[in-house]
Short mmCIF file of C-alpha atoms and ligand atoms in Angstrom, two decimals:
data_model
loop_
_atom_site.label_atom_id
_atom_site.label_comp_id
_atom_site.label_asym_id
_atom_site.label_seq_id
_atom_site.Cartn_x
_atom_site.Cartn_y
_atom_site.Cartn_z
CA MET A 102 47.10 44.04 -28.47
CA GLN A 103 46.92 44.81 -24.79
CA PRO A 104 44.01 47.37 -24.86
CA ASN A 105 42.04 45.16 -27.23
CA GLY A 106 42.57 42.17 -25.03
CA LYS A 107 41.45 44.16 -22.03
CA ARG A 108 38.34 45.42 -23.79
CA SER A 109 37.22 42.00 -24.94
CA LEU A 110 37.87 40.64 -21.45
CA SER A 111 35.74 43.35 -19.82
CA LEU A 112 33.04 42.84 -22.47
CA THR A 113 33.01 39.17 -21.60
CA VAL A 114 32.72 40.05 -17.92
CA ILE A 115 29.80 42.39 -18.64
CA VAL A 116 28.01 39.80 -20.79
CA VAL A 117 28.46 37.18 -18.06
CA LEU A 118 27.24 39.59 -15.38
CA LEU A 119 24.23 40.55 -17.51
CA SER A 120 23.28 36.95 -18.10
CA VAL A 121 23.69 36.12 -14.42
CA ALA A 122 21.53 39.15 -13.55
CA ALA A 123 18.93 38.10 -16.11
CA GLN A 124 18.93 34.57 -14.73
CA LEU A 125 18.57 35.79 -11.14
CA GLY A 126 15.87 38.28 -12.21
CA ALA A 127 13.92 35.55 -13.94
CA SER A 128 14.37 33.06 -11.15
CA ALA A 129 13.67 35.38 -8.24
CA GLU A 130 10.17 35.62 -9.60
CA ARG A 131 8.49 32.31 -8.97
CA PRO A 132 6.70 31.20 -12.15
CA GLU A 133 2.93 30.91 -11.90
CA PRO A 134 1.49 27.49 -12.82
CA ARG A 135 0.22 27.59 -16.41
CA LEU A 136 -0.78 23.98 -16.92
CA VAL A 137 -3.89 22.70 -15.14
CA PRO A 138 -3.46 19.01 -14.20
CA LEU A 139 -6.09 16.63 -15.61
CA VAL A 140 -6.40 14.99 -12.20
CA ARG A 141 -8.80 16.31 -9.54
CA VAL A 142 -7.96 15.55 -5.93
CA VAL A 143 -10.39 15.34 -3.03
CA ASP A 144 -9.70 14.36 0.60
CA LEU A 145 -12.70 12.94 2.47
CA ASP A 146 -13.61 11.52 5.86
CA VAL A 147 -15.85 8.46 5.97
CA GLY A 148 -19.43 9.61 5.44
CA GLU A 149 -18.39 12.86 3.77
CA SER A 150 -19.30 13.74 0.17
CA ARG A 151 -18.17 16.39 -2.24
CA THR A 152 -18.86 17.54 -5.79
CA VAL A 153 -15.76 17.43 -7.97
CA LYS A 154 -15.69 19.58 -11.11
CA PHE A 155 -13.66 18.76 -14.22
CA SER A 156 -12.38 21.41 -16.61
CA THR A 157 -15.18 20.38 -19.01
CA GLY A 158 -17.61 21.71 -16.40
CA ALA A 159 -18.98 18.25 -15.61
CA GLY A 160 -19.56 17.65 -11.92
CA VAL A 161 -19.15 14.34 -10.10
CA GLU A 162 -20.65 13.53 -6.72
CA VAL A 163 -18.17 11.50 -4.62
CA LYS A 164 -18.87 9.99 -1.20
CA LEU A 165 -16.47 7.97 0.96
CA LEU A 166 -18.50 5.09 2.41
CA SER A 167 -15.88 3.11 4.32
CA LEU A 168 -12.19 2.49 4.91
CA GLU A 169 -10.52 -0.78 5.91
CA GLU A 170 -6.78 -1.07 6.54
CA VAL A 171 -4.98 -4.40 6.87
CA ARG A 172 -1.65 -4.39 8.72
CA ASP A 173 0.91 -7.17 8.74
CA ASN A 174 1.75 -8.84 12.04
CA VAL A 175 5.54 -8.42 11.70
CA ARG A 176 5.75 -4.62 11.75
CA SER A 177 2.12 -3.47 11.89
CA ALA A 178 2.56 -1.62 8.62
CA VAL A 179 -0.45 -0.93 6.42
CA ARG A 180 -0.18 -3.42 3.54
CA ARG A 181 -3.61 -3.04 2.04
CA ALA A 182 -6.08 -0.19 2.47
CA THR A 183 -9.48 -0.57 0.83
CA VAL A 184 -12.05 2.20 0.45
CA ARG A 185 -15.64 1.91 -0.72
CA VAL A 186 -16.67 4.98 -2.66
CA LYS A 187 -19.96 6.09 -4.18
CA VAL A 188 -19.49 7.96 -7.46
CA ASN A 189 -22.66 9.49 -8.97
CA GLY A 190 -24.69 6.80 -7.23
CA GLN A 191 -22.49 3.82 -8.20
CA THR A 192 -20.40 2.05 -5.57
CA ILE A 193 -16.83 0.88 -6.18
CA SER A 194 -14.07 -0.64 -4.01
CA LEU A 195 -10.54 0.67 -4.46
CA VAL A 196 -7.31 -0.60 -2.97
CA SER A 197 -5.03 2.34 -2.25
CA SER A 198 -1.80 2.79 -4.27
CA THR A 199 0.66 -0.17 -3.96
CA TYR A 200 1.05 -0.59 -7.76
CA ARG A 201 -2.63 -0.02 -8.53
CA LEU A 202 -3.94 2.03 -11.43
CA PRO A 203 -7.19 4.04 -11.56
CA LEU A 204 -10.41 2.10 -12.15
CA THR A 205 -13.39 3.23 -14.22
CA VAL A 206 -16.83 3.71 -12.67
CA GLY A 207 -19.63 5.51 -14.48
CA LYS A 208 -18.09 8.42 -16.35
CA VAL A 209 -14.91 8.72 -14.33
CA GLN A 210 -11.58 7.08 -13.59
CA ILE A 211 -10.74 7.05 -9.91
CA ASP A 212 -7.97 5.93 -7.58
CA CYS A 213 -7.20 6.17 -3.89
CA ALA A 214 -3.76 7.73 -3.37
CA VAL A 215 -3.44 7.26 0.40
CA THR A 216 -5.45 6.61 3.55
CA ARG A 217 -5.18 7.82 7.14
CA GLY A 218 -3.46 4.74 8.56
CA TYR A 219 -0.31 5.39 6.53
CA THR A 220 0.15 8.73 8.27
CA ALA A 221 -0.13 7.14 11.75
CA ASN A 222 3.18 5.21 11.94
CA SER A 223 5.14 6.77 9.08
CA SER A 224 8.82 7.56 9.61
CA LYS A 225 8.40 10.44 7.16
CA LYS A 226 5.53 11.95 9.15
CA ASN A 227 2.61 13.11 7.03
CA ALA A 228 4.48 13.13 3.72
CA TRP A 229 1.13 13.11 1.91
CA GLY A 230 -0.40 16.17 3.58
CA LEU A 231 -3.50 14.11 4.33
CA VAL A 232 -5.59 15.12 7.34
CA LYS A 233 -8.75 13.16 6.47
CA ASP A 234 -9.50 9.44 6.06
CA ALA A 235 -8.66 9.07 2.38
CA ARG A 236 -7.46 10.88 -0.71
CA LEU A 237 -9.34 10.17 -3.94
CA ARG A 238 -8.21 11.25 -7.39
CA LEU A 239 -10.50 11.54 -10.38
CA TRP A 240 -10.17 11.91 -14.14
CA PRO A 241 -12.91 11.97 -16.81
CA ILE A 242 -13.54 8.61 -18.48
CA GLY A 243 -11.23 8.05 -21.44
CA SER A 244 -8.97 10.92 -20.41
CA PRO A 245 -5.22 10.48 -20.26
CA LEU A 246 -3.98 10.56 -16.66
CA VAL A 247 -1.40 13.18 -17.51
CA LYS A 248 -1.46 15.42 -20.58
CA PRO A 249 0.36 13.76 -23.50
CA GLY A 250 3.66 15.46 -24.31
CA THR A 251 4.14 16.72 -20.75
CA PHE A 252 5.48 13.68 -18.90
CA ALA A 253 8.26 11.20 -19.66
CA TYR A 254 9.53 7.99 -18.04
CA PRO A 255 12.48 9.27 -15.95
CA VAL A 256 14.96 6.40 -16.42
CA LYS A 257 16.27 4.92 -19.65
CA GLN A 258 15.53 1.39 -18.62
CA ARG A 259 13.03 -1.42 -19.19
CA TRP A 260 9.91 -1.53 -17.03
CA PHE A 261 10.61 -3.35 -13.72
CA ALA A 262 14.16 -4.21 -14.84
CA SER A 263 15.13 -4.37 -11.15
CA ASP A 264 13.59 -3.97 -7.71
CA THR A 265 11.26 -1.03 -7.13
CA GLN A 266 9.68 0.63 -4.10
CA MET A 267 6.62 2.52 -5.22
CA ALA A 268 3.41 4.11 -4.06
CA ASN A 269 3.39 3.68 -0.26
CA VAL A 270 5.06 0.27 -0.07
CA PRO A 271 7.36 -0.05 2.98
CA THR A 272 11.01 0.16 1.90
CA PHE A 273 12.65 -3.25 1.85
CA VAL A 274 15.42 -3.62 -0.72
CA ASP A 275 18.20 -2.52 1.65
CA GLY A 276 16.92 -4.81 4.39
CA GLY A 277 14.91 -2.00 5.97
CA GLU A 278 12.02 -4.21 7.07
CA ILE A 279 13.21 -4.76 10.64
CA PRO A 280 10.58 -5.99 13.14
CA SER A 281 11.84 -3.83 16.01
CA ASN A 282 11.52 -0.72 13.88
CA LYS A 283 7.88 0.29 14.26
CA ASN A 284 8.30 3.51 12.30
CA ILE A 285 7.52 2.51 8.75
CA TYR A 286 9.13 4.20 5.78
CA TYR A 287 6.16 3.93 3.43
CA HIS A 288 7.78 4.81 0.18
CA TYR A 289 5.62 7.75 -0.89
CA GLY A 290 7.84 8.39 -3.92
CA LEU A 291 8.94 6.05 -6.69
CA ASP A 292 12.22 4.13 -6.45
CA PHE A 293 13.61 2.59 -9.64
CA GLY A 294 16.45 0.12 -9.00
CA GLY A 295 19.16 0.25 -11.66
CA ALA A 296 22.86 -0.08 -12.39
CA GLU A 297 24.94 2.48 -10.53
CA GLY A 298 26.77 4.93 -12.80
CA LEU A 299 25.26 3.41 -15.96
CA VAL A 300 21.53 4.12 -16.17
CA GLU A 301 20.69 7.57 -17.50
CA VAL A 302 18.19 9.66 -15.55
CA VAL A 303 16.17 12.10 -17.65
CA ALA A 304 13.74 14.89 -16.84
CA ALA A 305 10.13 13.70 -16.57
CA THR A 306 8.87 17.18 -17.44
CA ASP A 307 9.95 20.57 -18.70
CA GLY A 308 10.70 22.84 -15.80
CA LEU A 309 12.84 25.19 -13.82
CA VAL A 310 15.79 23.77 -11.89
CA VAL A 311 15.26 25.07 -8.34
CA SER A 312 18.21 23.24 -6.82
CA SER A 313 21.05 21.09 -8.08
CA GLY A 314 23.31 19.52 -5.52
CA THR A 315 23.80 22.03 -2.71
CA GLU A 316 23.17 25.08 -4.94
CA ARG A 317 19.68 26.52 -4.96
CA LEU A 318 17.61 29.46 -6.09
CA PRO A 319 16.61 31.96 -3.39
CA ASP A 320 12.96 32.48 -2.48
CA TYR A 321 11.80 28.87 -2.36
CA ASP A 322 11.46 28.59 1.40
CA ASP A 323 7.76 27.81 1.02
CA SER A 324 8.33 24.68 -1.04
CA PRO A 325 9.33 21.03 -0.57
CA VAL A 326 12.86 21.83 -1.78
CA ALA A 327 15.57 20.46 0.53
CA PRO A 328 18.90 20.50 -1.35
CA ARG A 329 21.49 17.75 -0.91
CA TYR A 330 24.67 16.96 -2.86
CA ASP A 331 23.02 14.13 -4.80
CA VAL A 332 19.60 15.71 -5.43
CA ILE A 333 17.94 17.84 -8.12
CA TYR A 334 14.62 19.67 -7.65
CA VAL A 335 12.63 20.82 -10.66
CA LEU A 336 9.43 22.92 -10.69
CA ASP A 337 7.11 22.23 -13.62
CA SER A 338 4.35 24.34 -15.15
CA ARG A 339 1.70 22.51 -13.08
CA GLY A 340 3.33 23.95 -9.98
CA TRP A 341 4.57 20.45 -9.00
CA PHE A 342 8.04 19.92 -7.52
CA TYR A 343 10.05 16.91 -8.73
CA ARG A 344 12.83 15.37 -6.71
CA TYR A 345 15.54 13.24 -8.34
CA SER A 346 17.75 11.66 -5.65
CA HIS A 347 20.83 9.47 -5.09
CA LEU A 348 22.44 10.59 -8.36
CA TYR A 349 25.89 9.22 -9.13
CA GLU A 350 26.52 12.24 -11.31
CA ILE A 351 24.58 15.43 -12.07
CA ASP A 352 24.77 16.78 -15.62
CA GLY A 353 26.72 20.03 -15.93
CA ALA A 354 23.81 21.81 -17.63
CA VAL A 355 21.51 21.21 -14.68
CA LYS A 356 22.12 24.37 -12.65
CA PRO A 357 19.71 26.35 -10.46
CA GLY A 358 17.76 28.74 -12.71
CA ALA A 359 18.22 26.58 -15.83
CA ARG A 360 15.13 25.69 -17.86
CA ILE A 361 15.17 22.04 -18.72
CA GLN A 362 13.22 20.06 -21.28
CA MET A 363 11.30 16.83 -20.82
CA GLY A 364 13.64 13.93 -21.64
CA GLN A 365 16.80 16.00 -21.06
CA ARG A 366 19.67 14.15 -19.40
CA LEU A 367 19.88 14.99 -15.69
CA GLY A 368 22.67 12.60 -14.78
CA LEU A 369 23.32 8.99 -13.84
CA LEU A 370 21.51 6.78 -11.37
CA GLY A 371 23.42 6.02 -8.16
CA LYS A 372 23.28 5.20 -4.47
CA GLU A 373 24.37 8.54 -3.00
CA GLY A 374 22.78 10.33 -0.06
CA GLY A 375 20.19 8.45 1.99
CA SER A 376 19.81 5.56 -0.45
CA GLY A 377 20.34 2.82 2.13
CA GLY A 378 23.11 1.54 -0.14
CA TRP A 379 21.04 0.17 -3.00
CA SER A 380 21.44 1.89 -6.37
CA HIS A 381 18.22 3.50 -7.50
CA LEU A 382 16.58 6.66 -8.68
CA HIS A 383 14.28 8.15 -6.09
CA PHE A 384 11.72 10.11 -8.07
CA GLY A 385 9.14 12.03 -6.07
CA ILE A 386 6.48 14.59 -6.90
CA LYS A 387 5.01 17.06 -4.41
CA SER A 388 2.18 19.51 -4.81
CA ARG A 389 -0.24 21.48 -2.69
CA GLN A 390 -2.91 19.08 -1.45
CA PRO A 391 -6.55 19.83 -0.58
CA SER A 392 -5.45 20.24 3.07
CA GLY A 393 -3.31 23.21 2.02
CA LEU A 394 -0.18 21.25 2.95
CA TRP A 395 2.56 20.17 0.57
CA GLY A 396 2.16 16.47 -0.04
CA THR A 397 3.18 13.60 -2.23
CA VAL A 398 1.56 13.03 -5.59
CA ASN A 399 1.42 9.29 -6.26
CA GLY A 400 3.22 9.24 -9.61
CA TYR A 401 2.81 5.50 -10.30
CA PRO A 402 -0.12 5.91 -12.74
CA PHE A 403 1.81 8.67 -14.53
CA ILE A 404 4.99 6.66 -15.04
CA TRP A 405 2.85 3.70 -16.15
CA GLU A 406 1.17 5.85 -18.79
CA ALA A 407 4.44 7.51 -19.82
CA TYR A 408 6.13 4.12 -20.28
CA GLN A 409 3.20 2.89 -22.37
CA ARG A 410 3.41 5.94 -24.65
CA GLN A 411 7.16 5.79 -25.13
CA TYR A 412 7.84 2.07 -25.33
CA ASP A 413 4.52 0.63 -26.53
CA PRO A 414 4.79 -2.71 -24.66
CA ASP A 415 2.45 -5.56 -25.60
CA ILE A 416 2.37 -7.08 -22.14
CA ILE A 417 3.57 -6.26 -18.61
CA ALA A 418 3.74 -8.63 -15.65
CA VAL A 419 3.14 -7.13 -12.19
CA ALA A 420 3.83 -9.30 -9.13
CA ARG A 421 4.53 -6.38 -6.78
CA PRO A 422 4.47 -5.26 -4.01
CA HIS A 423 6.72 -7.54 -1.96
CA CYS A 424 5.35 -9.54 1.00
CA ILE A 425 6.63 -10.00 4.53
CA SER A 426 5.70 -12.70 7.05
CA TRP A 427 6.85 -14.81 9.96
CA ALA A 428 8.03 -18.28 9.03
CA GLY A 429 5.11 -20.69 9.05
CA GLU A 430 2.48 -18.04 8.33
CA PRO A 431 0.84 -17.82 4.90
CA VAL A 432 1.39 -15.09 2.31
CA GLU A 433 -0.50 -14.43 -0.90
CA LEU A 434 1.40 -13.65 -4.08
CA ASP A 435 -0.65 -11.68 -6.57
CA ALA A 436 0.05 -11.10 -10.26
CA ALA A 437 -3.54 -10.19 -11.14
CA ARG A 438 -2.57 -6.63 -12.03
CA SER A 439 -0.51 -7.85 -14.99
CA TRP A 440 -1.58 -6.19 -18.22
CA SER A 441 -1.88 -7.06 -21.90
CA ARG A 442 -2.65 -4.73 -24.79
CA SER A 443 -4.87 -7.44 -26.26
CA GLY A 444 -7.10 -7.48 -23.19
CA THR A 445 -6.59 -10.44 -20.91
CA ILE A 446 -3.79 -12.54 -19.54
CA GLU A 447 -4.53 -16.18 -20.38
CA ARG A 448 -1.92 -17.92 -18.24
CA PHE A 449 -0.06 -17.20 -15.01
CA GLU A 450 2.76 -19.69 -14.38
CA TRP A 451 4.71 -19.52 -11.13
CA THR A 452 8.09 -21.10 -10.48
CA PHE A 453 9.12 -21.08 -6.83
CA CYS A 454 12.53 -21.07 -5.16
CA ASP A 455 11.89 -24.57 -3.74
CA GLY A 456 11.54 -25.98 -7.27
CA THR A 457 7.75 -26.35 -7.19
CA SER A 458 5.33 -24.53 -9.49
CA ALA A 459 1.71 -23.38 -9.68
CA THR A 460 -0.71 -21.61 -11.99
CA GLY A 461 -3.25 -18.83 -11.52
CA PRO A 462 -3.13 -15.10 -10.82
CA GLN A 463 -2.92 -15.54 -7.04
CA VAL A 464 -1.11 -18.19 -5.04
CA ARG A 465 -0.99 -18.77 -1.31
CA ARG A 466 2.24 -20.06 0.19
CA THR A 467 3.87 -20.70 3.53
CA TYR A 468 7.62 -20.51 4.13
CA ASP A 469 9.21 -22.54 6.91
CA LYS A 470 12.67 -21.02 6.85
CA PRO A 471 13.64 -17.34 7.20
CA GLY A 472 15.15 -15.79 4.10
CA GLU A 473 14.45 -13.55 1.16
CA TYR A 474 12.62 -15.46 -1.55
CA ASN A 475 12.00 -14.30 -5.09
CA GLU A 476 9.25 -16.11 -6.97
CA ILE A 477 9.00 -16.05 -10.75
CA VAL A 478 5.72 -15.43 -12.55
CA LYS A 479 5.43 -15.78 -16.32
CA VAL A 480 2.31 -14.33 -17.89
CA THR A 481 1.03 -15.14 -21.38
CA ASP A 482 -1.72 -13.36 -23.31
CA ALA A 483 -4.08 -14.62 -26.05
CA ARG A 484 -1.58 -13.63 -28.75
CA GLY A 485 1.23 -15.58 -27.14
CA ASN A 486 3.08 -12.53 -25.81
CA THR A 487 4.91 -13.27 -22.59
CA ALA A 488 6.32 -11.23 -19.72
CA TYR A 489 7.97 -12.00 -16.38
CA ASP A 490 7.96 -10.42 -12.96
CA PHE A 491 9.20 -11.47 -9.54
CA ALA A 492 7.42 -11.50 -6.19
CA VAL A 493 9.78 -10.80 -3.29
CA VAL A 494 8.91 -12.52 0.00
CA GLN A 495 10.84 -11.66 3.16
CA VAL A 496 10.39 -14.32 5.83
CA LEU A 497 11.49 -13.78 9.44
CA ASP A 498 11.77 -15.93 12.55
CA LYS A 499 9.17 -14.98 15.15
CA ALA A 500 11.27 -16.53 17.94
CA HIS A 501 14.30 -14.42 16.92
CA PRO A 502 12.89 -11.25 15.35
CA ASP A 503 16.26 -9.48 15.52
CA GLN A 504 17.99 -12.23 13.52
CA THR A 505 17.10 -10.72 10.20
CA PRO A 506 17.88 -12.77 7.08
CA PRO A 507 19.90 -11.20 4.26
CA ALA A 508 18.36 -9.13 1.49
CA ILE A 509 19.81 -8.89 -2.01
CA HIS A 510 19.67 -6.46 -4.93
CA ALA A 511 20.76 -7.19 -8.50
CA VAL A 512 20.78 -5.23 -11.74
CA TYR A 513 21.95 -5.61 -15.31
CA TYR A 514 22.85 -3.14 -18.03
CA PRO A 515 21.88 -2.39 -20.73
CA THR A 516 18.28 -3.56 -20.47
CA PHE A 517 17.06 -2.73 -24.02
CA ASP A 518 18.03 -3.94 -27.48
CA ILE A 519 20.26 -6.77 -26.36
CA LYS A 520 21.70 -8.90 -29.16
CA PRO A 521 23.41 -12.30 -28.97
CA GLY A 522 27.04 -11.81 -27.99
CA ASP A 523 26.51 -8.39 -26.37
CA GLU A 524 28.49 -8.06 -23.17
CA LEU A 525 26.11 -7.20 -20.31
CA THR A 526 27.15 -5.85 -16.92
CA PHE A 527 25.64 -7.55 -13.86
CA LYS A 528 25.92 -6.02 -10.41
CA VAL A 529 24.80 -7.44 -7.08
CA ARG A 530 24.92 -6.34 -3.46
CA THR A 531 23.72 -8.17 -0.36
CA PHE A 532 22.43 -6.46 2.78
CA ARG A 533 22.33 -7.47 6.45
CA THR A 534 25.25 -9.91 6.16
CA THR A 535 28.95 -9.82 5.27
CA HIS A 536 29.17 -13.61 5.41
CA GLY A 537 29.65 -15.66 2.26
CA ARG A 538 29.61 -14.74 -1.41
CA GLU A 539 27.06 -14.30 -4.18
CA THR A 540 26.66 -17.01 -6.82
CA TRP A 541 25.25 -16.19 -10.26
CA ASP A 542 23.46 -18.62 -12.52
CA PHE A 543 22.80 -16.80 -15.79
CA GLY A 544 20.12 -19.28 -16.85
CA ASP A 545 21.72 -20.31 -20.14
CA GLY A 546 23.60 -23.41 -19.02
CA SER A 547 26.88 -21.53 -18.62
CA PRO A 548 29.03 -22.24 -15.54
CA LYS A 549 28.07 -20.49 -12.31
CA VAL A 550 30.05 -17.40 -11.35
CA THR A 551 30.93 -16.44 -7.78
CA VAL A 552 31.49 -12.84 -6.70
CA GLN A 553 31.61 -11.00 -3.39
CA SER A 554 29.91 -7.70 -2.61
CA ASP A 555 30.76 -5.81 0.57
CA GLY A 556 27.46 -6.79 2.21
CA ASN A 557 26.60 -3.07 2.51
CA ALA A 558 29.31 -2.77 5.18
CA GLN A 559 29.92 0.76 3.96
CA VAL A 560 26.81 2.26 2.37
CA HIS A 561 28.60 4.59 -0.08
CA ASN A 562 31.50 2.29 -0.95
CA PRO A 563 32.11 2.85 -4.71
CA GLN A 564 33.00 -0.87 -4.95
CA GLY A 565 30.00 -1.90 -2.82
CA TYR A 566 28.37 -3.86 -5.65
CA ALA A 567 30.18 -6.90 -7.02
CA VAL A 568 30.41 -6.63 -10.80
CA THR A 569 30.57 -9.36 -13.41
CA LYS A 570 29.99 -9.52 -17.18
CA HIS A 571 28.09 -12.03 -19.23
CA ALA A 572 26.98 -12.44 -22.85
CA TYR A 573 24.13 -14.64 -24.14
CA ASP A 574 24.86 -16.55 -27.33
CA LYS A 575 21.32 -17.02 -28.57
CA PRO A 576 18.12 -14.95 -28.67
CA GLY A 577 15.51 -15.74 -26.05
CA ASP A 578 14.20 -14.97 -22.59
CA TYR A 579 16.64 -15.72 -19.79
CA ILE A 580 16.15 -15.70 -16.03
CA ALA A 581 19.37 -15.01 -14.16
CA THR A 582 19.51 -16.05 -10.50
CA VAL A 583 21.85 -14.77 -7.83
CA ARG A 584 21.95 -15.83 -4.18
CA ARG A 585 23.93 -15.45 -0.98
CA SER A 586 23.55 -16.97 2.51
CA ASN A 587 24.41 -15.67 5.95
CA GLU A 588 26.16 -17.54 8.77
CA ARG A 589 22.87 -19.20 9.80
CA GLY A 590 22.34 -20.55 6.29
CA GLU A 591 19.48 -18.13 5.61
CA GLN A 592 19.46 -17.31 1.96
CA ALA A 593 18.57 -14.25 -0.09
CA VAL A 594 17.71 -14.96 -3.73
CA THR A 595 16.84 -12.65 -6.56
CA HIS A 596 16.15 -12.93 -10.29
CA LEU A 597 16.52 -10.80 -13.38
CA HIS A 598 14.74 -11.25 -16.69
CA ILE A 599 16.91 -10.60 -19.74
CA ARG A 600 15.40 -10.58 -23.22
CA VAL A 601 17.92 -11.19 -26.00
CA ASP A 602 16.56 -10.15 -29.40
CA GLU A 603 17.21 -11.74 -32.81
CA ASN A 604 20.31 -10.41 -34.51
ZN1 LIG B 808 13.41 6.56 -2.42
#
C-alpha cells in the first residue's frame, strides 16, 4: 500500500509540475496578435491630412478641419468636443465620444474617440495616448465595428439598467463632480452600474489572463497591466488589454496564464478597489495608439453592437450623458441619440421631477434649487415599441460651491425575464450625506418603503447599500423612484425602469 501510495503521490507531483512548467513556458512567451481589428485609427492636428488604408486595400483621405471644445462653467470640464472632418472630399461634423456612435459619410463610418482638451485637465493624465488635436476612427461602410463572434457584452444585465459612466464623461455617480476639484476624471473606460454581488461579469473576448487579483504573469512590464485585488486583465488576439475592475468575487478558473473564452464567467460585479463606493463594473480596453503610447480604446460602439447582436432589442432610449450646472443656469437634456430598429423615434415624452412634462428630443430647463435630478424620457417608435431612459442633472449653488448636494445610486436585480410575482432585489446608496433616509416608490401604487444606506460613510462597507425586495403583481412597464435629502433639504432622486413580462 505504502509504496504504491508514494508512487501515485510523486506522479501527481510530477504531473502538476509539468503542467505548471508548460503554463509558464506558454505564458512567458507573449502571444503575437493574430486578429486585425476592423477599425483604423488616425490621430491628426487641425489642418493635417492622412490616407487611411482598410484591409480591402481601399484608401480614404481624411483631413481634420477644425476642433471646438465646450467646457461647463462649474468645473471647466470638456462636455462637448466637435470636430469637422473632410473624408474623401465630403465634410462631416462629429461630436467626440460621450455616448455617440460612428456616423456614415461617403464610403466610411467614422467617429472621434477623443480630442486634445480632455488630456489637458485629466486626473488620469493622458489615458488616451493622444498627442495631437483629435483621434479619428474609421471603418468601411456597412462593416461591423468589431468582428462578429469576437466580442460580447460583459455584464449579464439589461442595457442602461442603472447609471453608467462611459466614453470620456466626467465621473459623477459617487458625487465626484466637486467644483473645487479642477482635475477631471473623464471616464475613459466604461462603467456599468449594477447590483453588488449579484450581476455576473463575463469575458468580452477570448484571451489570456495576464493578471487576476494580485497574481500576474511575468514579462508584462511593457503593458497597461496594473494588478489589484479586485481586478482582472485579459489580453486578446487583437493585442488589446481588457481591464475588469471592482469585482466582488473573481471566478476560481480565472488565474494568470489561463485561456478564457468569450462569455465565460469572470466573477460578480462589486464596488471593490477604487470604485468610489458605487457598485459597478469598470470595463476598459487599452491598445497601442498611433502615438506609440498605450491608450484607451473607446469601447462604447463595441458594447452597443455586442448588445444588439446578443439581445436583439427593438428600441433603446439614450438620455445620457448627465448634465451639471449652477442653479438658475440652463441645461439641455438630449435624447436624440435614442434608437429604433424600425428607423425613427416618433415621440419623445419627458416627465420631470417637478411634475411638469414636455415633448421633443431636446428640452432646455433651468433648476432653481441645488440637488440631483433625474428626468424620465419615454420614447416610442412607429411600431409602438417603447423604451425609457433617465437624464441625470446635478445642480449646485454658485454662492456655496462647497455645499454639494447629495448624489444617489440605485439598482435592481434581476433585470431580464421578470414575471408577475417575482421577488426583485432593490439596492440604493446615497453619497455626500449621511442625513436622512431613502424612500422608495415602486410605481405600482404599493405603499412607500423607507430604508437607510450608510451615505457612503465607509466606501467598502459590505452593508453600504440599503436593500429591499419588491414584487410586481401585473405585467407592464414600471418606473421606481427613490430619493433622499440632506440637512439643507437638497434632494437626490433617481429612477429605475422595470419591465414585467406576461406570465
Ligand atoms: Zn470606472
